[in-house]
Amino acid sequence: MYHRFDAIIVGAGGAGLMAAAQLAGQCNVAVISKLYPVRSHTGAAQGGIAAALGNTEEDHWIWHMFDTVKGGDYLVDQDAAEVLAREAIDAIIELEHNGFPFNRTPDGRIDQRRFGGHTRNFGEGPVRRSCYAADRTGHMILQTLYQTALKKQVTFFDEFMLLDLLIADDGVCTGVVALDIETGAFHVFHAKAVLLATGGFGRVYKVTSNALAATGDGVAIAFRRGIPLEDMEFYQFHPTGIYKMGILLSEACRGEGGILRNGLGERFMERYAPTLLDLAPRDMVSRAIYQEIRAGRGVDGKDYVWLDLTHLPAEVIETKLPDITDFVRTYLGLDPVKDLVPIQPTAHYAMGGIPTDVDGRVTLDDKNTPLPGLYAAGECACVSVHGANRLGTNSLVDLVVFGRRAGRHMLQFVRENDFHPLPKEPDYRARAEVAWLLENDGNERVATIRAELQEAMMTDAGVFRTGDGLKRLQHKLGELRTRYSQVRIDDKSRTFNMELVEALELGFLLDCAEAIAASALAREESRGAHYREDFPARDDANWLKHTLVTRTSGGLQLSYKPVVITRFEPKERVY
Amino acid sequence: MQVTVRIQRFNPETDTKPYYQEYTVDVEPTDRVLDALNAIKWYQDGTLTFRRSCAHGVCGSDAMRINGRNRLACKVLIKDLGSKITVEPLLGFRIIRDLVVDMEPFFAQYRTVMPYLINDEPPPVRERLQSPEERALYDDTTKCILCACCTAACPIFWTTEWLGPAAIVNAHRFLFDSRDRATEERLAILNQRFGVWRCRTIFNCTEACPRGIQVTNAIEQVKRRILFEQS
C-alpha cells in the first residue's frame, strides 16, 4: 500500500510523540509504531526529568549544562548541552500545561529531588533538579504525550514495523517502508520529512533494563543505508538492576537516600567518589561495583552487591518509590523496607547513535552535512548531549527538548520543500529481506544466535573492555553473521508473525553490535562508559573526538569529528 | 522444574476455531510466565504468538488469561501457579492469532472519554499550581497502563456495549485533576446508556488490575460525581 504524508515519524515514545505534537494540525503527519504507542519504552523510565527550575533550592541552567558536560567526560558537544539545559525548563512547563501529573511542593509547584551527577555551583554538592512523578516519570511522560497526540488528532499506524529507509540517488530522504505486523502487508510511506525516533538497542546485551522491543531498528537501518553511527562504543550500564533479571531500580532510590553496600556491608562508594558518594555518575558507580566484586567483596563472593534502603522511612519508600517496591516484592519476594536488595549493573542506555545537529537533522560527516529530509531524536540519535556517559534524568530531557526541536524544524522543512520522487520499486529491498527470512531453509534458530550474541557482548563489550576481548568479540560476531545467513523460522504465516519480527530484529542487533565492537576496539583510551583496561587513562590529546563508523562495501570504516567546546575546558573528572 | 503449559491456539490462515496445545518446558520457580512462553517460542515452537515488550509489568503488552485470571504474563511467577498452567487470550475481544487480540475497540472506548487535559484558559508563564492534596485525588488512576486486564474481566463488557472500567479510570484521572475544565462534557459522556451506570460493582476489574488501581472505587467516585453535579 502507498501512503503520502508531509511528515512521517517512526516511533511513538517520548521523542516521536513530542515531535508529532509540533506537527499535528500544522501539516499532514503520521506516526508509525512497532508497538501500541503506550507500550513504548519511554514508559519504563522511572526517576525523573531534570530542569533547573530552582523550585526547592537555588539552581541555574548553566549548572545543569556543566554537570551534563562533566558527566559525559567532556565528550559532550557543548552547544547541544547548552540547548538541553536552557530549553529543559520551558519543555517541562509545556509538559505540565499538557497535564503531566508532577509531584508537588507544599505550595503547589513542581517538586524536585536529587539525582546522580547533578550538582550546585559546578560540583559543590548534590542539587534538587529532578522533576518527577513518584518513580513513574517515564510512564507519565508517555501517557501525557500520547494524550496530547490524541487531542491533536495525530494519525497513528500501530504495530507497523520499520523495514527500510528510502533515500533517493541524489541523497534526499523520501520516505520509509513498513510492515503491518497484523496482516503482513508492506506499506510505502512517501514523505517530505522522516523522523527516526526508534529508541535504543539494549537487547544486544544479556542483562539489560531494556524492553524486548529495544533492538535498534532505526539505528541499524540508517547504518545499512550508509549513514554513519556516532560514538557507538559508549554504552551505559545502570548500576542498580535487579540481580540476574536486569530490571531497573531507579537512581531515585539513591536520590532519596539509599546506599550501596558490598558483601562486607561497607559503603564502598566512599572510596570511589568521596563527595557525591552513591550519587556519582553511573559509569563510575557501575565500575566501582565490579571492582568490589573482582576484589572478592561481592555478596558471598558472588557477582552482586546490595542496595540498602532499610534506613529510609517506610513512608518514603512506599510513596516515592512505589513501583520499585512492587518490583522487588514481585520478582524477588523481598521487602525493601526491611531487606537488602541484590543488584548488579544492567545494560541501560546508548549514548551513541545516529548523528544529528541540534535541530534533529541527521548529519553525514565531520562537517555535519545534513541529509535532506531525514531527522532523528531520542535514544536512537546522538546529538551529542550525553557524550561518554549520560546523567540520570537527562534521557527524558533529551526526548522532550530534541523531539520538540526536530518537530519544529521538520515543520519548516515540509513547508519549504515539495515531495521528492520515490525511488523505483521502493519496497523491493524490504520485500526481499522478508521473503528471504520466510523461505530460508537453514538450521539455525533466531534465539540461539541471539543468546550467543548477548553473552559475547556482555563479556567483551560490557563495563570493562580490552583490545584482546574486543578482537575476540569481532571474531564471534563474524561467526554469528555467517550463522544468521543459515537462520530458519518455523512460522510462515502472514498474520502477526512475531518470529519473523524477532528474526528481523536479530539482524538489527547484529548491525548494532558490529558498530559497537569496531568503535570500541579503535578507541584506545578510557572515557566515561568506555573503559579499556589496556588503556585506563583518558587521553584528550588523541581521543577528544567523536567516533563515526560507516558501513561500506569494503567493511566498516572509522572516521572522527571534533567535539564542540564552548564554555568548559576539559578537566579531570572527580566527584 | 518442569511445567506443562496448555495454550489456546488459533491461526486464522489455517484454523476454523481455537484449540489447545500443550507444551512441557523447563523453568525456574522464580521465572515469569512470560519466560516460559518465550522458552516455548524460542526453542520449541516459533509459531506460538503473543505480545510482549518491557517484561516487568509497566508496558501492558502481555495481558492474557492465566489459569482463568487476567494477568500480565511478565508479572506472574511460576512458583505461584504450580506445574500446570493454562494460558488463553483475553475474553471479549476478537482473536487475531493465538494470544493476540484486537485492541482497537478497547482504545476506541478510551478515546471516547476525551483522555487528555482540557483547559482553554491561557496558561501561566510557569507551571499551574496544584497542591499535594489535589494531586493525591487522582494519583491512583494515573497508574493505568491500558493493558485491558480490567475491562476484559468485566462480565458486563463480555455481553453488553459499554465503556468498560479502563476508559472510566482514565476519565476519572482528568475529572479529579484540579487543572481540568471539561467536567461537564466528560460527565455527560459517562452518564449515557453505555456509561458508568452499566457497572454492577462486581469488583472483577479491581482484582484484575496489575497496577493495584482501586478500579471499582474510581467508577463509584465518578457515579457520585454525576449524581452530585446534577442535583
PDB file of C-alpha atoms in Angstrom, chain A residues 35-36 38-41 43-44 46 52-55 89-90 93 95-110 133-134 136 139-140 143-144 146-148 150-151 158-159 182-183 203 209-214 245 247-248 323 326-327 330-333 445-448 450-451 490-499 501-502 505, chain B residues 11-13 30-32 34-35 38 40-62 74-77 79-80 94 96-97 100-104 106-107 110-111 115-120 123-133 135 138-139 142-148 170 173-174 177 179 210-211:
ATOM      1  CA  LEU A  35       4.107  -1.272  19.467  1.00  0.00           C
ATOM      2  CA  TYR A  36       0.933   0.434  20.562  1.00  0.00           C
ATOM      3  CA  VAL A  38       1.601   3.464  25.213  1.00  0.00           C
ATOM      4  CA  ARG A  39       3.814   0.329  25.198  1.00  0.00           C
ATOM      5  CA  SER A  40       6.909   2.321  24.187  1.00  0.00           C
ATOM      6  CA  HIS A  41       9.946   2.003  26.397  1.00  0.00           C
ATOM      7  CA  GLY A  43       7.169   4.387  29.844  1.00  0.00           C
ATOM      8  CA  ALA A  44       9.747   2.376  31.779  1.00  0.00           C
ATOM      9  CA  GLN A  46      11.407   5.938  36.497  1.00  0.00           C
ATOM     10  CA  ALA A  52      16.916  23.915  36.613  1.00  0.00           C
ATOM     11  CA  LEU A  53      13.545  25.210  37.801  1.00  0.00           C
ATOM     12  CA  GLY A  54      15.009  26.091  41.168  1.00  0.00           C
ATOM     13  CA  ASN A  55      11.709  25.233  42.848  1.00  0.00           C
ATOM     14  CA  ILE A  89      12.896  24.444  31.725  1.00  0.00           C
ATOM     15  CA  ASP A  90      10.408  25.513  29.077  1.00  0.00           C
ATOM     16  CA  ILE A  93       6.462  23.721  31.771  1.00  0.00           C
ATOM     17  CA  LEU A  95       4.507  19.138  29.741  1.00  0.00           C
ATOM     18  CA  GLU A  96       2.852  20.478  32.872  1.00  0.00           C
ATOM     19  CA  HIS A  97       0.460  22.599  30.835  1.00  0.00           C
ATOM     20  CA  ASN A  98      -0.436  19.468  28.852  1.00  0.00           C
ATOM     21  CA  GLY A  99      -1.433  17.718  32.056  1.00  0.00           C
ATOM     22  CA  PHE A 100       1.684  15.977  33.331  1.00  0.00           C
ATOM     23  CA  PRO A 101       0.912  14.950  36.949  1.00  0.00           C
ATOM     24  CA  PHE A 102       4.125  16.017  38.670  1.00  0.00           C
ATOM     25  CA  ASN A 103       4.661  15.502  42.379  1.00  0.00           C
ATOM     26  CA  ARG A 104       4.166  18.880  44.045  1.00  0.00           C
ATOM     27  CA  THR A 105       5.783  21.027  46.702  1.00  0.00           C
ATOM     28  CA  PRO A 106       3.575  22.104  49.628  1.00  0.00           C
ATOM     29  CA  ASP A 107       2.923  25.416  47.815  1.00  0.00           C
ATOM     30  CA  GLY A 108       1.766  23.607  44.662  1.00  0.00           C
ATOM     31  CA  ARG A 109       4.810  23.913  42.416  1.00  0.00           C
ATOM     32  CA  ILE A 110       6.644  21.042  40.700  1.00  0.00           C
ATOM     33  CA  ALA A 133       6.027  11.714  39.437  1.00  0.00           C
ATOM     34  CA  ALA A 134       6.861   9.102  42.096  1.00  0.00           C
ATOM     35  CA  ARG A 136       6.852   6.557  37.207  1.00  0.00           C
ATOM     36  CA  HIS A 139       5.078   6.431  32.295  1.00  0.00           C
ATOM     37  CA  MET A 140       3.587   9.867  32.939  1.00  0.00           C
ATOM     38  CA  GLN A 143       0.814   8.974  28.815  1.00  0.00           C
ATOM     39  CA  THR A 144       0.778  12.770  28.709  1.00  0.00           C
ATOM     40  CA  TYR A 146       0.032  10.203  23.875  1.00  0.00           C
ATOM     41  CA  GLN A 147      -2.961  12.031  25.352  1.00  0.00           C
ATOM     42  CA  THR A 148      -1.753  15.250  23.736  1.00  0.00           C
ATOM     43  CA  LEU A 150      -4.938  12.117  20.638  1.00  0.00           C
ATOM     44  CA  LYS A 151      -6.194  15.585  21.484  1.00  0.00           C
ATOM     45  CA  ASP A 158       0.067   0.995  15.374  1.00  0.00           C
ATOM     46  CA  GLU A 159       2.053  -2.247  15.199  1.00  0.00           C
ATOM     47  CA  GLU A 182      -1.128  -7.845  11.931  1.00  0.00           C
ATOM     48  CA  THR A 183      -1.600  -8.539   8.224  1.00  0.00           C
ATOM     49  CA  ARG A 203      18.900  -6.139  23.760  1.00  0.00           C
ATOM     50  CA  SER A 209      16.814  -2.993  31.660  1.00  0.00           C
ATOM     51  CA  ASN A 210      15.559  -2.593  28.091  1.00  0.00           C
ATOM     52  CA  ALA A 211      12.319  -3.941  26.664  1.00  0.00           C
ATOM     53  CA  LEU A 212      12.386  -6.933  24.326  1.00  0.00           C
ATOM     54  CA  ALA A 213      11.440  -4.489  21.580  1.00  0.00           C
ATOM     55  CA  ALA A 214      14.578  -2.335  22.098  1.00  0.00           C
ATOM     56  CA  MET A 245      16.946 -10.061  35.680  1.00  0.00           C
ATOM     57  CA  ILE A 247      15.055  -4.879  35.814  1.00  0.00           C
ATOM     58  CA  LEU A 248      15.793  -1.246  36.583  1.00  0.00           C
ATOM     59  CA  ASP A 323       6.803   0.785  41.603  1.00  0.00           C
ATOM     60  CA  ASP A 326       6.418  -3.537  43.837  1.00  0.00           C
ATOM     61  CA  PHE A 327       9.153  -4.918  41.516  1.00  0.00           C
ATOM     62  CA  THR A 330       7.065  -9.342  42.926  1.00  0.00           C
ATOM     63  CA  TYR A 331      10.306 -10.603  41.430  1.00  0.00           C
ATOM     64  CA  LEU A 332      12.495 -11.190  44.487  1.00  0.00           C
ATOM     65  CA  GLY A 333       9.953 -11.806  47.220  1.00  0.00           C
ATOM     66  CA  ARG A 445      17.430 -20.725  15.379  1.00  0.00           C
ATOM     67  CA  VAL A 446      16.977 -16.998  15.999  1.00  0.00           C
ATOM     68  CA  ALA A 447      17.036 -17.462  19.769  1.00  0.00           C
ATOM     69  CA  THR A 448      20.293 -19.422  19.793  1.00  0.00           C
ATOM     70  CA  ARG A 450      20.704 -14.009  19.818  1.00  0.00           C
ATOM     71  CA  ALA A 451      21.644 -15.627  23.128  1.00  0.00           C
ATOM     72  CA  ASP A 490       9.100 -22.123  11.938  1.00  0.00           C
ATOM     73  CA  ASP A 491       6.400 -19.571  11.322  1.00  0.00           C
ATOM     74  CA  LYS A 492       5.489 -18.996   7.681  1.00  0.00           C
ATOM     75  CA  SER A 493       2.226 -17.106   8.335  1.00  0.00           C
ATOM     76  CA  ARG A 494       1.493 -13.584   7.252  1.00  0.00           C
ATOM     77  CA  THR A 495      -0.712 -12.862  10.264  1.00  0.00           C
ATOM     78  CA  PHE A 496       1.083 -11.429  13.288  1.00  0.00           C
ATOM     79  CA  ASN A 497       4.282 -13.304  12.631  1.00  0.00           C
ATOM     80  CA  MET A 498       6.311 -12.473  15.722  1.00  0.00           C
ATOM     81  CA  GLU A 499       9.012 -14.976  14.825  1.00  0.00           C
ATOM     82  CA  VAL A 501       9.694  -9.821  13.709  1.00  0.00           C
ATOM     83  CA  GLU A 502      12.299 -11.360  16.038  1.00  0.00           C
ATOM     84  CA  GLU A 505      15.285  -7.642  14.991  1.00  0.00           C
TER      85      GLU A 505
ATOM     86  CA  ASN B  11      -4.230 -19.104  13.323  1.00  0.00           C
ATOM     87  CA  PRO B  12      -6.874 -17.570  11.042  1.00  0.00           C
ATOM     88  CA  GLU B  13      -4.951 -18.771   7.985  1.00  0.00           C
ATOM     89  CA  THR B  30      11.119 -17.704  40.108  1.00  0.00           C
ATOM     90  CA  ASP B  31      10.695 -17.326  36.332  1.00  0.00           C
ATOM     91  CA  ARG B  32       7.807 -15.341  34.962  1.00  0.00           C
ATOM     92  CA  LEU B  34       6.470 -14.792  30.087  1.00  0.00           C
ATOM     93  CA  ASP B  35       9.803 -16.606  30.448  1.00  0.00           C
ATOM     94  CA  ASN B  38       9.453 -17.260  25.467  1.00  0.00           C
ATOM     95  CA  ILE B  40       8.486 -22.357  24.158  1.00  0.00           C
ATOM     96  CA  LYS B  41       8.549 -19.848  21.326  1.00  0.00           C
ATOM     97  CA  TRP B  42      12.330 -19.625  21.102  1.00  0.00           C
ATOM     98  CA  TYR B  43      13.280 -23.279  21.437  1.00  0.00           C
ATOM     99  CA  GLN B  44      10.213 -25.442  20.693  1.00  0.00           C
ATOM    100  CA  ASP B  45       7.610 -23.789  18.509  1.00  0.00           C
ATOM    101  CA  GLY B  46       8.273 -20.478  16.791  1.00  0.00           C
ATOM    102  CA  THR B  47       4.668 -20.198  15.683  1.00  0.00           C
ATOM    103  CA  LEU B  48       3.373 -19.501  19.203  1.00  0.00           C
ATOM    104  CA  THR B  49       2.249 -15.871  19.099  1.00  0.00           C
ATOM    105  CA  PHE B  50       1.812 -13.310  21.856  1.00  0.00           C
ATOM    106  CA  ARG B  51       2.611  -9.666  22.530  1.00  0.00           C
ATOM    107  CA  ARG B  52       5.320  -8.655  24.989  1.00  0.00           C
ATOM    108  CA  SER B  53       7.748  -5.831  25.494  1.00  0.00           C
ATOM    109  CA  CYS B  54       9.028  -4.444  28.803  1.00  0.00           C
ATOM    110  CA  ALA B  55       8.832  -7.798  30.661  1.00  0.00           C
ATOM    111  CA  HIS B  56       8.360  -6.154  34.075  1.00  0.00           C
ATOM    112  CA  GLY B  57       4.777  -5.041  34.230  1.00  0.00           C
ATOM    113  CA  VAL B  58       4.870  -1.443  33.036  1.00  0.00           C
ATOM    114  CA  CYS B  59       4.074  -1.534  29.294  1.00  0.00           C
ATOM    115  CA  GLY B  60       0.865  -3.585  29.374  1.00  0.00           C
ATOM    116  CA  SER B  61       1.560  -5.690  26.264  1.00  0.00           C
ATOM    117  CA  ASP B  62       1.217  -9.200  27.655  1.00  0.00           C
ATOM    118  CA  CYS B  74       5.577 -10.860  32.994  1.00  0.00           C
ATOM    119  CA  LYS B  75       4.156 -10.213  36.462  1.00  0.00           C
ATOM    120  CA  VAL B  76       3.179 -13.735  37.468  1.00  0.00           C
ATOM    121  CA  LEU B  77       5.821 -16.129  38.729  1.00  0.00           C
ATOM    122  CA  LYS B  79       6.023 -20.723  41.698  1.00  0.00           C
ATOM    123  CA  ASP B  80       2.707 -19.035  42.378  1.00  0.00           C
ATOM    124  CA  ARG B  94     -11.644 -10.639  18.540  1.00  0.00           C
ATOM    125  CA  ILE B  96      -6.167 -12.081  15.810  1.00  0.00           C
ATOM    126  CA  ARG B  97      -3.907 -15.033  16.457  1.00  0.00           C
ATOM    127  CA  VAL B 100      -3.071 -11.719  20.431  1.00  0.00           C
ATOM    128  CA  VAL B 101      -6.438  -9.962  20.444  1.00  0.00           C
ATOM    129  CA  ASP B 102      -7.697  -6.898  18.579  1.00  0.00           C
ATOM    130  CA  MET B 103      -7.199  -3.981  20.973  1.00  0.00           C
ATOM    131  CA  GLU B 104      -8.693  -1.319  18.706  1.00  0.00           C
ATOM    132  CA  PHE B 106     -10.532  -1.017  23.678  1.00  0.00           C
ATOM    133  CA  PHE B 107      -8.602   2.068  22.575  1.00  0.00           C
ATOM    134  CA  TYR B 110     -10.568   5.033  25.830  1.00  0.00           C
ATOM    135  CA  ARG B 111     -10.716   7.813  23.242  1.00  0.00           C
ATOM    136  CA  PRO B 115      -8.475  11.257  27.783  1.00  0.00           C
ATOM    137  CA  TYR B 116      -6.462  14.466  27.784  1.00  0.00           C
ATOM    138  CA  LEU B 117      -6.300  17.635  29.828  1.00  0.00           C
ATOM    139  CA  ILE B 118      -8.769  20.243  28.645  1.00  0.00           C
ATOM    140  CA  ASN B 119      -8.198  23.772  29.854  1.00  0.00           C
ATOM    141  CA  ASP B 120      -8.501  26.637  27.389  1.00  0.00           C
ATOM    142  CA  PRO B 123      -1.589  29.095  30.917  1.00  0.00           C
ATOM    143  CA  PRO B 124       0.691  30.998  33.285  1.00  0.00           C
ATOM    144  CA  VAL B 125       4.324  31.528  32.352  1.00  0.00           C
ATOM    145  CA  ARG B 126       5.350  28.880  34.869  1.00  0.00           C
ATOM    146  CA  GLU B 127       3.504  25.734  35.995  1.00  0.00           C
ATOM    147  CA  ARG B 128      -0.139  25.726  37.019  1.00  0.00           C
ATOM    148  CA  LEU B 129      -0.270  25.316  40.768  1.00  0.00           C
ATOM    149  CA  GLN B 130      -1.723  22.157  42.291  1.00  0.00           C
ATOM    150  CA  SER B 131      -1.467  21.273  45.962  1.00  0.00           C
ATOM    151  CA  PRO B 132      -0.204  17.834  47.025  1.00  0.00           C
ATOM    152  CA  GLU B 133      -3.716  17.178  48.352  1.00  0.00           C
ATOM    153  CA  ARG B 135      -2.661  15.872  43.252  1.00  0.00           C
ATOM    154  CA  TYR B 138      -6.308  11.347  41.081  1.00  0.00           C
ATOM    155  CA  ASP B 139      -2.980   9.658  41.849  1.00  0.00           C
ATOM    156  CA  THR B 142      -2.681   7.912  36.760  1.00  0.00           C
ATOM    157  CA  LYS B 143      -1.118   4.476  37.155  1.00  0.00           C
ATOM    158  CA  CYS B 144      -3.183   2.894  34.377  1.00  0.00           C
ATOM    159  CA  ILE B 145      -1.102   1.249  31.636  1.00  0.00           C
ATOM    160  CA  LEU B 146      -4.082   0.416  29.364  1.00  0.00           C
ATOM    161  CA  CYS B 147      -3.387  -3.314  29.434  1.00  0.00           C
ATOM    162  CA  ALA B 148      -7.134  -4.143  29.380  1.00  0.00           C
ATOM    163  CA  ASN B 170      -8.920   7.373  32.543  1.00  0.00           C
ATOM    164  CA  ARG B 173      -7.860  10.728  36.080  1.00  0.00           C
ATOM    165  CA  PHE B 174      -8.999  14.005  34.431  1.00  0.00           C
ATOM    166  CA  ASP B 177      -7.491  16.789  38.244  1.00  0.00           C
ATOM    167  CA  ARG B 179      -6.409  21.722  36.317  1.00  0.00           C
ATOM    168  CA  PRO B 210      -1.869  -5.482  37.759  1.00  0.00           C
ATOM    169  CA  ARG B 211      -1.145  -1.940  38.928  1.00  0.00           C
TER     170      ARG B 211
END
